[in-house]
XYZ file of C-alpha atoms in Angstrom:
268
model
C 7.933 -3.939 26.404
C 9.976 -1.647 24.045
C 7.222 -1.523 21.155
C 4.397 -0.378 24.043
C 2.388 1.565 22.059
C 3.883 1.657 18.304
C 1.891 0.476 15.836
C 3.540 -1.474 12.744
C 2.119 -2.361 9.510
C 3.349 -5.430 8.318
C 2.158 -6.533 4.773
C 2.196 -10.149 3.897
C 1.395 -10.592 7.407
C -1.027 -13.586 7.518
C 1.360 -16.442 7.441
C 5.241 -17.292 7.400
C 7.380 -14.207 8.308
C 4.869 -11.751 8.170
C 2.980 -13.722 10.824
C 6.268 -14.234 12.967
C 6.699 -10.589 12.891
C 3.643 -9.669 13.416
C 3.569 -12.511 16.660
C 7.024 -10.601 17.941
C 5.878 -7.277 18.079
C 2.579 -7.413 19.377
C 4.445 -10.055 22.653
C 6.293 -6.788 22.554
C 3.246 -3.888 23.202
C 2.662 -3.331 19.695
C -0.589 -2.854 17.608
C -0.117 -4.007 14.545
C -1.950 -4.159 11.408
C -1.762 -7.127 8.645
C -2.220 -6.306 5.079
C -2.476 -9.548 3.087
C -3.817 -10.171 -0.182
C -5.899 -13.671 1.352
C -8.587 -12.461 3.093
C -9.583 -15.643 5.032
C -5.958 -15.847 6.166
C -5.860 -12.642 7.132
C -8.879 -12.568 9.165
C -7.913 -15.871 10.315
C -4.617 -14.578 11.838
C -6.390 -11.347 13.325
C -8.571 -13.492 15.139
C -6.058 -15.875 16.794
C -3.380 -12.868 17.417
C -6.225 -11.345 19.088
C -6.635 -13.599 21.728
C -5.530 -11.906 25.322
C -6.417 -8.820 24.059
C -4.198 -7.708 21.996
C -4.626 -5.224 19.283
C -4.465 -6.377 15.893
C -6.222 -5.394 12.432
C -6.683 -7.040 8.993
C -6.907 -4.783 6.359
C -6.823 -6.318 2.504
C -4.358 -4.843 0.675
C -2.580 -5.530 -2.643
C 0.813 -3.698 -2.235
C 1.067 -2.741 -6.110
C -2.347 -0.677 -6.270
C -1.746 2.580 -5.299
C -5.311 2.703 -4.080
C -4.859 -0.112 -2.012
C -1.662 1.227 -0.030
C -3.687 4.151 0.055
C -6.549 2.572 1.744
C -4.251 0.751 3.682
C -2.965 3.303 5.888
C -6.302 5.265 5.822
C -7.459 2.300 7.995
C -4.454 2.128 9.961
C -5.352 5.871 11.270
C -8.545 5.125 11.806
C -7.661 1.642 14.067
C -4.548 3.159 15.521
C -4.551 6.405 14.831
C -0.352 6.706 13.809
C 2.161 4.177 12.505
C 5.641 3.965 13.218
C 7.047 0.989 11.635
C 6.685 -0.477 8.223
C 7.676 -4.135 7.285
C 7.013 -4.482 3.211
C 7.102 -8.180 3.455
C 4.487 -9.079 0.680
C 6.091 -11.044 -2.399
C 5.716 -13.989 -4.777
C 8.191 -15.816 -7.014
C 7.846 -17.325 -10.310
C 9.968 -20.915 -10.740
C 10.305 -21.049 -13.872
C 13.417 -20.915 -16.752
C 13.919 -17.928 -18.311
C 13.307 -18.654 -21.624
C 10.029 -20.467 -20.605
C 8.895 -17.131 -18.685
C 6.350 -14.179 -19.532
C 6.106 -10.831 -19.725
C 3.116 -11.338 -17.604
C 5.207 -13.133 -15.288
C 7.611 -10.322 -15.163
C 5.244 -7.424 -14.595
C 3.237 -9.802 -11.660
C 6.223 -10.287 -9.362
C 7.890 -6.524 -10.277
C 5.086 -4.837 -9.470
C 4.259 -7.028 -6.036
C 8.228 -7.359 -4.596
C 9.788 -4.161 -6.058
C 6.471 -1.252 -6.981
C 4.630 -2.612 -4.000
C 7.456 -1.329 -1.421
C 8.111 1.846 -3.249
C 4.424 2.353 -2.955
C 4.125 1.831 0.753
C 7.062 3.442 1.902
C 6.795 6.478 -0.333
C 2.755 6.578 1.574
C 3.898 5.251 5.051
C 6.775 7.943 5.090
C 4.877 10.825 4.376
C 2.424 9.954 7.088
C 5.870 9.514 9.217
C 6.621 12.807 8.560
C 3.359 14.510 8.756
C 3.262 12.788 12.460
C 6.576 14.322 13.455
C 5.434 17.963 12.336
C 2.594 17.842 14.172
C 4.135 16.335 17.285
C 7.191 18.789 17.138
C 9.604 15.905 16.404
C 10.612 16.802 13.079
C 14.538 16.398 12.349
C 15.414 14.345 15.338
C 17.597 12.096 12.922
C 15.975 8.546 14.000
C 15.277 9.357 17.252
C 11.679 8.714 17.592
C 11.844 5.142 16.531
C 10.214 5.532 12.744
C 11.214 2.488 11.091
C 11.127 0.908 7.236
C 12.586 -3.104 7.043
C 11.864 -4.292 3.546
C 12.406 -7.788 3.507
C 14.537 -8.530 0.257
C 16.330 -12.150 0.021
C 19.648 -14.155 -0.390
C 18.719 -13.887 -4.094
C 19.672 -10.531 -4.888
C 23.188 -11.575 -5.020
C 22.995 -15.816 -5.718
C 20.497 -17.063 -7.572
C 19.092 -19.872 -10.151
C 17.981 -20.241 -13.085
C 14.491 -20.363 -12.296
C 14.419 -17.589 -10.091
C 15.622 -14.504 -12.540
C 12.460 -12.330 -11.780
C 12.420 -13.005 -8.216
C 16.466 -12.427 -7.940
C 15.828 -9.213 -10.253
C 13.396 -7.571 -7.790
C 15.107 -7.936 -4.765
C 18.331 -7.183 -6.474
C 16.240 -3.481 -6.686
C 14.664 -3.931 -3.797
C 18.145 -3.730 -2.159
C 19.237 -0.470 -3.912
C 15.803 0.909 -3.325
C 16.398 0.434 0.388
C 19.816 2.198 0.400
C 17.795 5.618 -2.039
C 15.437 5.841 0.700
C 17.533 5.605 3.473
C 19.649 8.303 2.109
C 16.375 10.398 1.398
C 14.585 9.652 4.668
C 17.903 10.118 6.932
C 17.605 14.059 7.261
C 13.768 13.128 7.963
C 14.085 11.220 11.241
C 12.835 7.827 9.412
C 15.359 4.589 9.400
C 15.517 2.114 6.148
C 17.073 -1.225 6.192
C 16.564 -4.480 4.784
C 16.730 -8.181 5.740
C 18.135 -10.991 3.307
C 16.541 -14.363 4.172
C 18.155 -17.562 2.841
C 15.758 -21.050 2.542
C 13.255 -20.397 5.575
C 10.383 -22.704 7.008
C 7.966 -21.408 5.978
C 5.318 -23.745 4.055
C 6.642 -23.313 0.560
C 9.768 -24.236 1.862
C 8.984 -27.332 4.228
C 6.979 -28.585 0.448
C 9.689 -28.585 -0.835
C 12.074 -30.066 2.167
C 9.391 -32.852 1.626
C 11.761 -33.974 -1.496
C 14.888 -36.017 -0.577
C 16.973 -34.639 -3.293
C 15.749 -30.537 -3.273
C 16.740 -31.391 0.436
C 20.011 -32.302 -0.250
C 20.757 -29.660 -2.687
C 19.145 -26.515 -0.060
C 21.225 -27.910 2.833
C 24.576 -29.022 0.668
C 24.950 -24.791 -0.069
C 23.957 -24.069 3.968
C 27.084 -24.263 6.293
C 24.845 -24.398 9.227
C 22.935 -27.693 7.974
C 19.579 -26.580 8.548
C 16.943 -24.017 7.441
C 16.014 -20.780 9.427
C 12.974 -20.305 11.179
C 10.276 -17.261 10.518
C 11.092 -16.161 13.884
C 14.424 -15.771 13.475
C 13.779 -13.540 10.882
C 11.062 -11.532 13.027
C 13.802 -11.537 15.561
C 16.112 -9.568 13.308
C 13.046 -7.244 12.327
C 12.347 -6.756 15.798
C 16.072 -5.765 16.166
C 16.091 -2.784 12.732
C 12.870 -1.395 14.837
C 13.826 -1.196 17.754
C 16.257 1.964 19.862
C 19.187 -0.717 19.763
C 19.703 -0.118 16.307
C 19.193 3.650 16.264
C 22.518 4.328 14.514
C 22.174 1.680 12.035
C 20.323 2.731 8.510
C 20.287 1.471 4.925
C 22.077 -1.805 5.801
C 21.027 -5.482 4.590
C 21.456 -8.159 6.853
C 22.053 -11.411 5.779
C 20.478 -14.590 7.924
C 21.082 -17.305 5.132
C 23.505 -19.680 7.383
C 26.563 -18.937 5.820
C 24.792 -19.748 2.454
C 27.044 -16.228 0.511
C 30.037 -16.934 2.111
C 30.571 -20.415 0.916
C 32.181 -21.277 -2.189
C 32.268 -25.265 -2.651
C 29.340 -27.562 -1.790
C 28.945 -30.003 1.196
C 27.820 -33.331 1.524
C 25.361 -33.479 3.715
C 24.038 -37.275 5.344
């Protein structure tokens, strides 16, 4: 099991990706922590990912409160005593137009998608680095395994016209990514960044329900069909792992073949 051991914090981790992920790793040796906002999911997942006797921990977290993130990995310690791997999954989207949106709107999803990564990493990394000093490990360019995945979206580059402050933040999100890989690079600690296109998660299979938003999600997806949350979690699983050693401040794409296409198909 090549995560034997590690421990990840994965925020938005009580359903859809964040669940998948946090399912993945711990199959894989893991302890893992989920920081969600919904406490009753939270707990909810804890308790079922527990079964077998694995380790798992719910901590309630809102991403954009510096106390929070603080708090956060203060109970990490004291559950796991380390971490190694961060996924900032935790966001939210506004549909609406843009001249029908507020500024309240604005600062809500900003300061979840965009401030609420900064926040973690900027806390998770020092503790990252702190652990290598002590251990001796400092410097060892990525060697160790420490690993940041923020999980931005097919958005930053194509979006809608209901989805401006959504598109906006991961837009940053992805240049954030690339900043801190640069700045954690000499440190030992690996950023990168995973672009989902329409995935199944329950927001999305809502809105499958609809005959014509179905049509128009899979008429702009070569592959016909929406991704899964684990094959998401499979790429995450990938950015943590030692295959991907080399590979830092990258954004991978799994949006099947939605960017690359520039004409609409019918779909049956």
């Amino acid at each position: 099991m090549q995560f034997s051991d590690k421990v990840v914090i994965i925020t938005g981790g009580a359903q859809g990706i964040g669940l998948a992920c946090a399912r993945q790793f711990l199959n894989e040796g893991a302890k893992v922590v989920i920081a969600d906002l919904d406490e009753e999911q939270g707990k909810d997942a804890a308790e079922t990912l527990k079964k077998g006797g694995r380790a798992v921990e719910y901590i309630h977290a809102d991403v954009g409160e510096r106390l929070d993130v603080h708090n956060m990995l203060a109970a990490t310690l004291d559950a796991f005593g380390e971490v190694d791997i961060l996924i900032n999954n935790a966001g939210l989207s506004v549909g609406r137009d843009f001249l029908e949106l507020e500024e309240a709107d604005f600062d809500r999803v900003i300061q979840t998608n965009l401030k609420g990564p900064f926040l973690c990493s900027q806390t998770v990394a020092r503790q990252m680095i702190q652990q290598m000093e002590d251990s001796g490990e400092a410097g060892q360019k990525g060697e160790r395994g420490y690993s940041i995945i923020n999980m931005s979206s097919v958005s930053a580059i194509a979006t809608s016209p209901d989805n401006a402050i959504f598109a906006a933040s991961k837009a940053g999100l992805n240049q954030l990514t690339r900043a801190m890989a640069l700045s954690l690079a000499p440190k030992g600690i690996r950023v990168n960044a995973i672009a989902p296109g329409n995935i199944s998660t329950n927001l999305a299979k809502e809105e499958m329900a609809s005959g014509a938003a179905r049509d128009r999600i899979l008429s702009r997806t070569p592959l016909g069909r929406i991704g899964d949350p684990d094959e998401i979690a499979s790429i995450a699983r990938f950015l943590a792992s030692p295959d991907a050693a080399y590979v830092t401040g990258q954004c991978i794409y799994a949006d099947g073949g939605r960017l690359a296409l520039n004409y609409t198909m019918a779909k049956d």
